Structures are given as structure tokens and as C-alpha cells.
Short mmCIF file of C-alpha atoms in Angstrom, two decimals:
data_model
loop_
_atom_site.label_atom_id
_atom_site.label_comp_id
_atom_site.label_asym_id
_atom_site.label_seq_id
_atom_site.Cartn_x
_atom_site.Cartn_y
_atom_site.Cartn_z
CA UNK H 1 83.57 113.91 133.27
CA UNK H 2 81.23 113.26 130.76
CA UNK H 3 81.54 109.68 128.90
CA UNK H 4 82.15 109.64 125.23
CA UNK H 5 81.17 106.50 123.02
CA UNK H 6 84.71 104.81 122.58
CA UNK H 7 86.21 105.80 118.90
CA UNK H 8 88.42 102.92 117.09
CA UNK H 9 92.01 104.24 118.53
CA UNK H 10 93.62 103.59 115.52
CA UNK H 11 93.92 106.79 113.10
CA UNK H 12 92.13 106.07 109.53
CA UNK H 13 94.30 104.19 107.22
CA UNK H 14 96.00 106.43 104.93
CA UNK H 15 97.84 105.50 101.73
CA UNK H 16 99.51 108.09 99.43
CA UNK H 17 97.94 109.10 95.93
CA UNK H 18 101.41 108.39 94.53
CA UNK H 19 100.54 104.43 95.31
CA UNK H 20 97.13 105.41 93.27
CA UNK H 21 98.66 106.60 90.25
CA UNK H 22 101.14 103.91 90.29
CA UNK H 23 99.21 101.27 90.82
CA UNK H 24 96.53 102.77 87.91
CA UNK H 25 99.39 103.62 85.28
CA UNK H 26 100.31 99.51 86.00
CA UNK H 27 96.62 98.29 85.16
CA UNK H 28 96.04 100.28 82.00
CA UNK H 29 99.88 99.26 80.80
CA UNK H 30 98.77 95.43 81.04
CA UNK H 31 95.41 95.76 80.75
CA UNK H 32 95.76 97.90 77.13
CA UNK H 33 98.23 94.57 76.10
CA UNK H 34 96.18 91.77 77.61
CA UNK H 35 92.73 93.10 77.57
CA UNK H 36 90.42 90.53 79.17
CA UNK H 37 93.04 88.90 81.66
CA UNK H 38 92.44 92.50 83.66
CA UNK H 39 89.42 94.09 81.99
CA UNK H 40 87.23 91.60 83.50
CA UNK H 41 84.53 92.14 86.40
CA UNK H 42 86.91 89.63 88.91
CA UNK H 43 90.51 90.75 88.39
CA UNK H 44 89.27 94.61 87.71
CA UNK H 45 87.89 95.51 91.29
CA UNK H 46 89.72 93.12 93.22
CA UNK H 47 93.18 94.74 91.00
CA UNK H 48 94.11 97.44 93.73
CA UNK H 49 94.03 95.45 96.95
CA UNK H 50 96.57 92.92 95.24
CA UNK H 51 98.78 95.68 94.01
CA UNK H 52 98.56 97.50 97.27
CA UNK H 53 97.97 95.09 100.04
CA UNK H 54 98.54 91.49 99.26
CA UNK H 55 101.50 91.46 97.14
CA UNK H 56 103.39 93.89 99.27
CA UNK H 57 102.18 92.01 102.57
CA UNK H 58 103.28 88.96 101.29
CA UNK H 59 106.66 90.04 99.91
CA UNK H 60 107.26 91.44 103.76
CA UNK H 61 106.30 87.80 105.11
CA UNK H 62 108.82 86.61 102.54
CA UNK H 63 111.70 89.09 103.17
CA UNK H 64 110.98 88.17 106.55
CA UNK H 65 111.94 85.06 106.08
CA UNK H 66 114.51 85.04 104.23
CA UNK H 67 115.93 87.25 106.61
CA UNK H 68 115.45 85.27 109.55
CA UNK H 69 116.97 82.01 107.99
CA UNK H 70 120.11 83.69 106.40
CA UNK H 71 120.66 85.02 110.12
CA UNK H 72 120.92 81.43 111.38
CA UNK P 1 74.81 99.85 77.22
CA UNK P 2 76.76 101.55 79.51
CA UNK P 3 80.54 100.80 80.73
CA UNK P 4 82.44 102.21 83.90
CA UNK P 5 79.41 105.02 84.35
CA UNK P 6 78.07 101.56 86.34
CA UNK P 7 81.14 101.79 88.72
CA UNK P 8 81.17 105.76 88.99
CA UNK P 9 77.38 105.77 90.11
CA UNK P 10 78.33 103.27 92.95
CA UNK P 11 79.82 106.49 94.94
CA UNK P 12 77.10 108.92 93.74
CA UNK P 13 74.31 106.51 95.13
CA UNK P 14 76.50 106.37 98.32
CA UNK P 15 76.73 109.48 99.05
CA UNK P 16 72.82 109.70 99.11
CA UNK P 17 71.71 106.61 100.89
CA UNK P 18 74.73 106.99 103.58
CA UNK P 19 73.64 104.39 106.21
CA UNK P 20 70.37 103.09 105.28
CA UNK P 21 71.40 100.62 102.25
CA UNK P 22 74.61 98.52 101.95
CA UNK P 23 77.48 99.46 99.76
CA UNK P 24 78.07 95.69 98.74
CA UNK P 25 74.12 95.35 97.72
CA UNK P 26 74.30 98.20 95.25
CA UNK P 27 77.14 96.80 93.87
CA UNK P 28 75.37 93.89 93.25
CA UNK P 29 72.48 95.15 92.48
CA UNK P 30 74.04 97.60 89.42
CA UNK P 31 75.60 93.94 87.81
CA UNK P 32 72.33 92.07 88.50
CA UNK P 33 70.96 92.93 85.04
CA UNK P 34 73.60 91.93 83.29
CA UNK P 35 75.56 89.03 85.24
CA UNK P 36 74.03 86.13 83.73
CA UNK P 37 72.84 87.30 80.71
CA UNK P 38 75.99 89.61 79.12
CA UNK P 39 78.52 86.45 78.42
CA UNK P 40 75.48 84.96 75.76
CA UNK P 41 74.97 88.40 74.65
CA UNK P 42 77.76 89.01 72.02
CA UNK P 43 77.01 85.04 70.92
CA UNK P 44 73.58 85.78 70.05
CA UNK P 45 72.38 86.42 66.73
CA UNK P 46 70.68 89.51 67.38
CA UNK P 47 72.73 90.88 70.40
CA UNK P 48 70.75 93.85 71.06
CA UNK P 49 67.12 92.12 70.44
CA UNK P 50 68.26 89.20 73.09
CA UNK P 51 70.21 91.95 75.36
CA UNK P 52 66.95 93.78 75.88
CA UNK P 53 64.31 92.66 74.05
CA UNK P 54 61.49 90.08 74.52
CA UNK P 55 61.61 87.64 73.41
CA UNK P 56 65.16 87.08 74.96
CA UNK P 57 66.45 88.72 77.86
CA UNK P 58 65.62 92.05 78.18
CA UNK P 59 63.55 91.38 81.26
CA UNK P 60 66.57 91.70 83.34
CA UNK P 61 66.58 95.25 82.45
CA UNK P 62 62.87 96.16 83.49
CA UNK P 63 62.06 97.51 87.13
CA UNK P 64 60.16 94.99 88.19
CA UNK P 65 63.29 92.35 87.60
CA UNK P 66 64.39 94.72 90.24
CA UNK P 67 61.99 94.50 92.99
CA UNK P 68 61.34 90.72 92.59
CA UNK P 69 64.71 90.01 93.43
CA UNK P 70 64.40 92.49 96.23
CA UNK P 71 61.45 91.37 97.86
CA UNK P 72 63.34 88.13 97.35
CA UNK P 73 66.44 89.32 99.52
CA UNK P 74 63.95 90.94 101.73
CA UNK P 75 61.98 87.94 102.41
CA UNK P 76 65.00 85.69 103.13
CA UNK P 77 67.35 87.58 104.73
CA UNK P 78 65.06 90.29 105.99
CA UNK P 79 67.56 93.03 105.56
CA UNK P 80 66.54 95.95 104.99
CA UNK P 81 69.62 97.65 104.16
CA UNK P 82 70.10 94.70 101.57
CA UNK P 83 66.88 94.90 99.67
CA UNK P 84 67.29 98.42 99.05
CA UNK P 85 71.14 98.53 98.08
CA UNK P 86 70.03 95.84 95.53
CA UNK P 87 66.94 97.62 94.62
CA UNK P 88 68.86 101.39 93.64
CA UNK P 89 71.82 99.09 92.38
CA UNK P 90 69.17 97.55 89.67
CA UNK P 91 67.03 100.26 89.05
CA UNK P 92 70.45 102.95 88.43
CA UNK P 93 71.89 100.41 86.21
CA UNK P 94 68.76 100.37 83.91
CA UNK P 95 67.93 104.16 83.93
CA UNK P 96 72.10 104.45 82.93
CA UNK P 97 71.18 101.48 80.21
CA UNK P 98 68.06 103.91 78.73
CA UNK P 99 70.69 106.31 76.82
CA UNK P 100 71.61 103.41 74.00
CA UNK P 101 69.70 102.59 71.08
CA UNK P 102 68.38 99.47 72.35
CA UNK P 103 66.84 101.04 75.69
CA UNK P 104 64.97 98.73 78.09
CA UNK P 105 61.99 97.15 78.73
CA UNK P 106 61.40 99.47 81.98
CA UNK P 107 57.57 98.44 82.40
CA UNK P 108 58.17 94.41 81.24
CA UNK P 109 55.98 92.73 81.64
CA UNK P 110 53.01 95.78 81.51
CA UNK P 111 55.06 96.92 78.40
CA UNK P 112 57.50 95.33 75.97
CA UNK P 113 58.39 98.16 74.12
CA UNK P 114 61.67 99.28 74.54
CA UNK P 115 62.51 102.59 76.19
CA UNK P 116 65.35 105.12 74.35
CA UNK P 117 67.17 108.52 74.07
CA UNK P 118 69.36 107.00 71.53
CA UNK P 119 72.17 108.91 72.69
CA UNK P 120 74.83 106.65 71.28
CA UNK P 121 74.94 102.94 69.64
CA UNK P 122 74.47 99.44 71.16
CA UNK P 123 77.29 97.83 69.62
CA UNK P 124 77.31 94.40 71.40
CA UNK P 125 76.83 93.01 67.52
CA UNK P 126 80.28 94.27 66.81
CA UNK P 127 81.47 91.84 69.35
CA UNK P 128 83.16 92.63 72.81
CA UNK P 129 85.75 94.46 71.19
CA UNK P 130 84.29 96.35 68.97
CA UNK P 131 81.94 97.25 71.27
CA UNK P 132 84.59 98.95 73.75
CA UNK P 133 85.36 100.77 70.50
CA UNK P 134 82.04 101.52 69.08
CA UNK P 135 81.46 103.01 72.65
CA UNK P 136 84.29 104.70 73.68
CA UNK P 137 83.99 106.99 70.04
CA UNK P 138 80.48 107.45 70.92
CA UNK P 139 78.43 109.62 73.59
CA UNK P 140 78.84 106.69 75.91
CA UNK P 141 82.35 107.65 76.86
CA UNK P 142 81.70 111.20 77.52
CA UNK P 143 78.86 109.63 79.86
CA UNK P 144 81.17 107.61 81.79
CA UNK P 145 83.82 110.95 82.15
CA UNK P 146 80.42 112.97 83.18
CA UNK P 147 79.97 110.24 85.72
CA UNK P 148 83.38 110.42 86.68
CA UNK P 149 83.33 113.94 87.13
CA UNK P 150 80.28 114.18 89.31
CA UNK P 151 81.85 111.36 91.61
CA UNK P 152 85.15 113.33 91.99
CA UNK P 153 83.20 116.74 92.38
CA UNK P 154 80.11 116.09 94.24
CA UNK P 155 81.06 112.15 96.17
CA UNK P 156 84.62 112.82 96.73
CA UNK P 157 83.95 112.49 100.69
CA UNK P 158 82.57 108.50 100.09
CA UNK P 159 86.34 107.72 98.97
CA UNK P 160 87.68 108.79 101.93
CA UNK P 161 88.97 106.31 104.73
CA UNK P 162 87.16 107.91 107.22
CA UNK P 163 83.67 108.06 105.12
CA UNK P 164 84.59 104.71 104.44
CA UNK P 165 85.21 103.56 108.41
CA UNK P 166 82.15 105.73 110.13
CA UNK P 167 79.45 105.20 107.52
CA UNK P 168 80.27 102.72 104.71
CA UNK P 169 81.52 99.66 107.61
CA UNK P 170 78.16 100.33 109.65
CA UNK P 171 75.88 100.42 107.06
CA UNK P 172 76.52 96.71 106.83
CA UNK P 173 78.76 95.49 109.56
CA UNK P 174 77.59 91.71 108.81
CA UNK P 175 79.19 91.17 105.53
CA UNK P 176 82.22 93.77 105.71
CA UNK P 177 82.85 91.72 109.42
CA UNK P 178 82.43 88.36 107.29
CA UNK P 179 85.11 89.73 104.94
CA UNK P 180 87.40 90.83 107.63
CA UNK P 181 87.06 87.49 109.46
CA UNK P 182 87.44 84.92 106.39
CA UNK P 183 90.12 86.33 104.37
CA UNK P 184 91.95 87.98 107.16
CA UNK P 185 91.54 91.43 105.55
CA UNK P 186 92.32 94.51 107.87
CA UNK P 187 90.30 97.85 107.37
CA UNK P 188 93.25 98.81 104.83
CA UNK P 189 92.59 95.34 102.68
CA UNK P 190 88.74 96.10 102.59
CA UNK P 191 89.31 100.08 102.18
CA UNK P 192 90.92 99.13 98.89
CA UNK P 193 88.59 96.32 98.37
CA UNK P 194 85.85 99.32 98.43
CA UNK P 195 88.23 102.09 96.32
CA UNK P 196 88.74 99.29 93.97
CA UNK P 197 85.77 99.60 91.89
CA UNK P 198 86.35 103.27 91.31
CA UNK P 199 89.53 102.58 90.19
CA UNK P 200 88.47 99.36 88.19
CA UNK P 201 86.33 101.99 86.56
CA UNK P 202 89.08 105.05 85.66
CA UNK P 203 91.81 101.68 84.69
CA UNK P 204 88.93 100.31 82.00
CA UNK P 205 87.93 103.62 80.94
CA UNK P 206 91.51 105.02 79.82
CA UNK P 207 92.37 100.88 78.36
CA UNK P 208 89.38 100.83 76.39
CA UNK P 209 89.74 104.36 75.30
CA UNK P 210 93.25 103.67 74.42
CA UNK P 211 92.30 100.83 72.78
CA UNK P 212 89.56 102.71 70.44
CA UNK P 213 92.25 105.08 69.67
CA UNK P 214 95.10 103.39 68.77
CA UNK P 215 94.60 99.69 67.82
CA UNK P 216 90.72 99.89 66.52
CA UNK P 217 91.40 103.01 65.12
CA UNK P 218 87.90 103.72 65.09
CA UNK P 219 86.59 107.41 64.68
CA UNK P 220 85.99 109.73 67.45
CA UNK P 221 82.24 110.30 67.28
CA UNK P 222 80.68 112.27 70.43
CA UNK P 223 77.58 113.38 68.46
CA UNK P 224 74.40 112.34 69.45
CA UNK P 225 73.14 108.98 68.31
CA UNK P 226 76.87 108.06 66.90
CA UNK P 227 79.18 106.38 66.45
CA UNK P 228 78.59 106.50 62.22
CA UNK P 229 80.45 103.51 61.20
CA UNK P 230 78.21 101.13 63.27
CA UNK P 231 74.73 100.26 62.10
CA UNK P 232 72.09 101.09 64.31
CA UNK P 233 70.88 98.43 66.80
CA UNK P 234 66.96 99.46 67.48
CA UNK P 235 65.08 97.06 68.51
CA UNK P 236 61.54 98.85 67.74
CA UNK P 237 60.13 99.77 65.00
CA UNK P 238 57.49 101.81 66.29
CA UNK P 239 57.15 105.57 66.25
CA UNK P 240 57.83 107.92 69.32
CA UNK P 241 53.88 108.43 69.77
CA UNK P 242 53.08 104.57 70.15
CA UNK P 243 56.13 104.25 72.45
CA UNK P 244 54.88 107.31 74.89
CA UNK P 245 51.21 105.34 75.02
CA UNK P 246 52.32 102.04 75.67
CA UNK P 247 54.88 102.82 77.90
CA UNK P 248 52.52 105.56 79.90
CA UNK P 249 50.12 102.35 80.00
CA UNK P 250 52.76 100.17 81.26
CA UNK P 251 54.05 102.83 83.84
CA UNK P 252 49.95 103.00 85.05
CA UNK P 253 49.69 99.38 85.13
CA UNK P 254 53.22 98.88 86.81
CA UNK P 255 52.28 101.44 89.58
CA UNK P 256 49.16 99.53 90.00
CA UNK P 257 50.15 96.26 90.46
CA UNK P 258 53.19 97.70 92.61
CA UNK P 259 50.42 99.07 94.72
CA UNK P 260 48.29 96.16 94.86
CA UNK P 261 51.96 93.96 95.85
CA UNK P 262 52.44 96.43 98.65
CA UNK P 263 49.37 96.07 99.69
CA UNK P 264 49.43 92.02 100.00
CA UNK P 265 52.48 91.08 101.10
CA UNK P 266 55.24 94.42 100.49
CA UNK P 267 54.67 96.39 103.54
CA UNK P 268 54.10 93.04 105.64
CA UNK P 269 57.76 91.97 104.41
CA UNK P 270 59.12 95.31 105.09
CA UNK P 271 58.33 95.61 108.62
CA UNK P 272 59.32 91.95 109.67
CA UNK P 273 62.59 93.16 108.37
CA UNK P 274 65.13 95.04 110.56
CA UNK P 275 67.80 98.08 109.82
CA UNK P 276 70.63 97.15 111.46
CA UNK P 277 70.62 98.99 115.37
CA UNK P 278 72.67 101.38 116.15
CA UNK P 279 74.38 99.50 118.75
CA UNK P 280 75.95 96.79 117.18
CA UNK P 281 76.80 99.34 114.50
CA UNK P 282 78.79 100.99 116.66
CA UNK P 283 81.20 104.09 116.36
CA UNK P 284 82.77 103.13 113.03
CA UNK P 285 84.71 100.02 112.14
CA UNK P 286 84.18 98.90 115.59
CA UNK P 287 81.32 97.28 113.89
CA UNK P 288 83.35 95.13 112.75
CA UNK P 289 86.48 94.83 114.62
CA UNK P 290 84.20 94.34 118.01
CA UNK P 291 81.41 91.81 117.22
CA UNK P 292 80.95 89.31 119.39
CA UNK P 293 81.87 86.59 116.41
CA UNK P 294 85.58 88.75 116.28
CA UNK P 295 88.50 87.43 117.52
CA UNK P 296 89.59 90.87 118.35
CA UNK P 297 87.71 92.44 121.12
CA UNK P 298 89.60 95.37 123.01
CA UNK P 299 89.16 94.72 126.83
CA UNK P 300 86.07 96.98 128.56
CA UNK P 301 86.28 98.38 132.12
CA UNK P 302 84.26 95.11 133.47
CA UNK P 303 86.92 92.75 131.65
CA UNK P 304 89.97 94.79 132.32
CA UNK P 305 92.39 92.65 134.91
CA UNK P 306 92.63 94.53 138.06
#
């Protein structure tokens, strides 16, 4: 059997074009009222992985929680 | 000046150098010109003169601004990958800068006279806002859509997870591992860490846009050398004829003393630097996920318990 270099296992992260749009249509809504709080070179890149990765991570750990100390 | 086209170009210049220069060097490398300079910029009393010209500075927009702070990069960290991600970062951030009125000092110091197509109006002397409006009813918006467009068309693939896992992560395993390890970021957090300047591109395109539209109200203006309502913002005075000979004598002397630089102490700096091996790059994000400093090794056939 001939060896193959080892491939990460785990299939490529995949995240739906609906969370895209969504998350886009959000930044222009707050970003055409508040200008510079969002149109800014530190909030502007960094925008989609809170939107899409740390807020909804760290509402999870909350629910979590909450979850597990209403079920004492 | 130019707006999100400096975020578009990121992919464009991705899809060409692939492996050989890091993603996170050409994004700082296309901000370099203007990170410390652009906050003084719309405070000065002649924005445009002190944006690119000299005396002020313009000298952040030349090419050799460029390659000093490569060979700087080069020289400490001896990356290779770094000091030319920095290097096409700067210099496609300048040639993008060329189509205002102001243009650039390409050749400073060999040449101080400002390089142009005056395809649409600096505007930084109507302030920041009216310079998102001035420019988004000029040329200068089409250019960032035409930038857009050849992302989407021609660099689609360099958005893709799996561009981004087998070629963007090995390119420069060091800093993406760095970013994994510190803020605990898996490969989805720094997959939309990467996406995120395309999209911080589209999201300040269609605000500003918006903006010009519907509170500035200014006109929409896509003709060449527009918009109207703004005054022009050259910063030369000279005629197209002196411009061509002192900038073809600042290109000659430029090359020259490039040459001469290579010769002393370039090409000595270049091969004391490494490209990072194959091997600890790795298939993909295992770059990453697998260096020795990782808390996350997968067990081998010599490690696996019996």
C-alpha cells in the first residue's frame, strides 16, 4: 500500500452565504448610522469573526450555562 | 486616494503569489503607506500636498519607502515570505494611489514630482466625510467595483476554505499558528479573520456609497477627472513633458541605486533568509494545528499506545 502524506481529517469549515449576507446587510445598517464606530480599519476586518464566531460561541457558553444551573 | 480597491487587491495579489509571500504581510504592507500618516492628513492645511507631497509625507507613497522597510523585515526576521508580502502590499497600494489627482512620489527621493492619471479627485481637503463622498461620485468608486469584480471573477478560489487551509495557512504557518494559539481561534475563527477584509471592503463600499447618495447628497460624477463640485487637489504645477523627464530620470536613478543596494548588501540579505520548508508546512492547516509549540498534536504510529 502506498503511504499518503496524512490530510487534516476534519472536512473544510463551511458556513452558509445566507450567514454572509446577513451578517453584511447588519454592518452597512449600523455602519451607514454610526459611520466611524464600524467604518474604521479595527472594527471593519475584525466585524465578521465577531458576528459569526465569537458572539455566537459565546452565547452557546452562556446558554450553556444557564442551562446547566436551572437544571440543578 | 483609493478606498476598499486596497482590500479587493489583497485576493488578486493572492491568487498570484500563492505560497511564496504571506497573506498577513500584504495586508500590512497595502496600509503601510498610509497607517501613520492618514489620521494628520485631513488636519493638515494642505491635505493633499502633506498626503503626498514633499515636503510632508508623501514619501510613504514612493517605492523605495517600500523596499526599506522590506529589507528591514528581511534583515530582522529573515523571512522571506514576509519581506515580499510587505513589499507587493506597499508597492500595489501606491500604483492603486497613482489614479488621483495628487499621485505619488514613486521615484522619492530620485524624483519629487508627483506621478498622475488624474482619474478622479483627492478630496482629503473636504474632510473624512466629504471625502467618502467626493469619492464614491467620482471614478474612484467604479475602481473599487472593477476591483471587486476582478476578485469575484478571476480570485474567487482564494476565498474558499480550502484555498484558505492548503495554501493561505502554509504560506505562513508561524503567525496564523501564533493566532490560533493566543486567542484560541479555530481554523473557522481565522477563516473569517481572513474573509473579513473582503467583506470589510463590500460593507464600506455600499455605507459610503449610501452615504454619498443619500445624506451628502453629492452628485454622481463617474467622468474622468470628476467629481465637479470639488476643487482640484494637484500638487504640481508642472506640465506633462517635465513630469515624463524627471520622473524617467528618477526611474534611471532609482533602478541604479536599486542595483548598486543589491549588489552590497540585497542579495547577501536575501539568501541568509529562508522560505519556510515544506515540512513544517505541512499538508494544509496541519501547519498549524501540528507544530511542535501546539497543544494539539494528533498521535503518530511511534506515539500511538499499543
Amino acid at each position: 500500500m502506498s503511504s499518503t502524506p496524512a490530510t487534516t481529517s476534519a472536512p473544510p469549515v463551511r458556513i452558509s452565504a445566507g450567514w454572509y449576507v446577513a451578517a453584511l446587510i447588519i454592518y452597512v445598517v449600523i455602519a451607514y448610522f454610526t459611520k466611524t464606530v464600524l467604518l474604521n480599519w479595527v472594527m471593519g476586518p475584525l466585524f465578521l469573526l465577531l458576528t459569526l464566531y465569537i458572539i455566537p460561541t459565546a452565547a452557546a457558553a452562556g446558554l450553556r450555562k444557564l442551562k446547566t444551573r436551572t437544571s440543578r | 486616494m483609493s478606498w476598499a480597491a486596497h482590500e479587493f487587491e489583497l485576493y488578486f495579489i493572492q491568487k498570484h503569489v500563492g505560497t511564496k509571500a504571506s497573506f498577513l504581510a500584504v495586508v500590512i504592507g497595502t496600509q503601510l503607506p498610509d497607517t501613520f500618516t492618514k489620521t494628520f492628513v485631513y488636519a493638515a492645511d494642505d491635505p493633499a500636498a502633506f498626503h503626498r507631497g514633499w515636503p510632508g509625507v508623501g514619501f510613504s507613497h514612493s517605492l523605495l519607502f517600500g523596499v526599506a522597510f522590506a529589507v528591514a523585515v528581511l534583515a530582522i526576521t529573515k523571512s522571506r515570505s514576509w519581506a515580499l508580502g510587505l513589499l507587493i502590499g506597499h508597492w500595489a497600494h501606491i500604483l492603486t494611489d497613482f489614479a488621483d489627482t495628487a499621485g505619488v512620489m514613486l521615484f522619492f527621493p530620485f524624483s519629487t514630482e508627483p506621478v498622475t492619471i488624474s482619474m478622479w479627485k483627492h478630496a482629503a481637503v473636504e474632510g473624512r466625510y466629504g471625502d467618502a463622498a467626493a469619492y464614491y461620485s467620482s471614478l474612484g468608486g467604479v475602481w473599487d467595483f472593477f476591483w471587486l469584480l476582478m476578485t469575484l471573477v478571476f480570485a474567487w478560489k482564494t476565498l474558499t476554505p480550502s484555498y484558505f487551509r492548503e495554501v493561505v495557512v502554509p504560506a505562513d504557518p508561524r503567525v496564523w499558528g501564533w493566532l490560533h494559539r493566543t486567542f484560541r481561534l479555530p481554523e473557522r475563527g481565522l477563516l473569517l479573520l481572513y474573509q473579513g477584509l473582503l467583506f470589510y471592503g463590500v460593507g464600506r463600499m455600499i455605507a459610503w456609497f449610501l452615504y454619498a447618495r443619500f445624506d451628502a447628497q453629492t452628485p454622481f460624477e463617474p467622468f474622468w477627472g470628476g467629481p465637479g463640485y470639488v476643487e482640484g487637489n494637484d500638487i504640481s504645477d508642472s506640465g506633462w513633458v517635465e513630469v515624463l523627464i524627471r520622473t524617467g530620470i528618477g526611474a534611471i536613478l532609482f533602478v541604479a541605486f536599486m542595483w548598486l543596494c543589491w549588489r552590497a548588501f540585497g542579495r547577501r540579505l536575501w539568501e541568509r533568509g529562508y522560505d519556510v520548508p515544506a515540512a513544517v508546512r505541512g499538508p494544509g492547516l496541519h501547519a498549524i494545528f501540528e507544530l511542535p509549540s501546539s497543544k494539539r498534536r494528533t498521535p503518530t504510529k511511534d506515539t500511538e499506545p499499543v
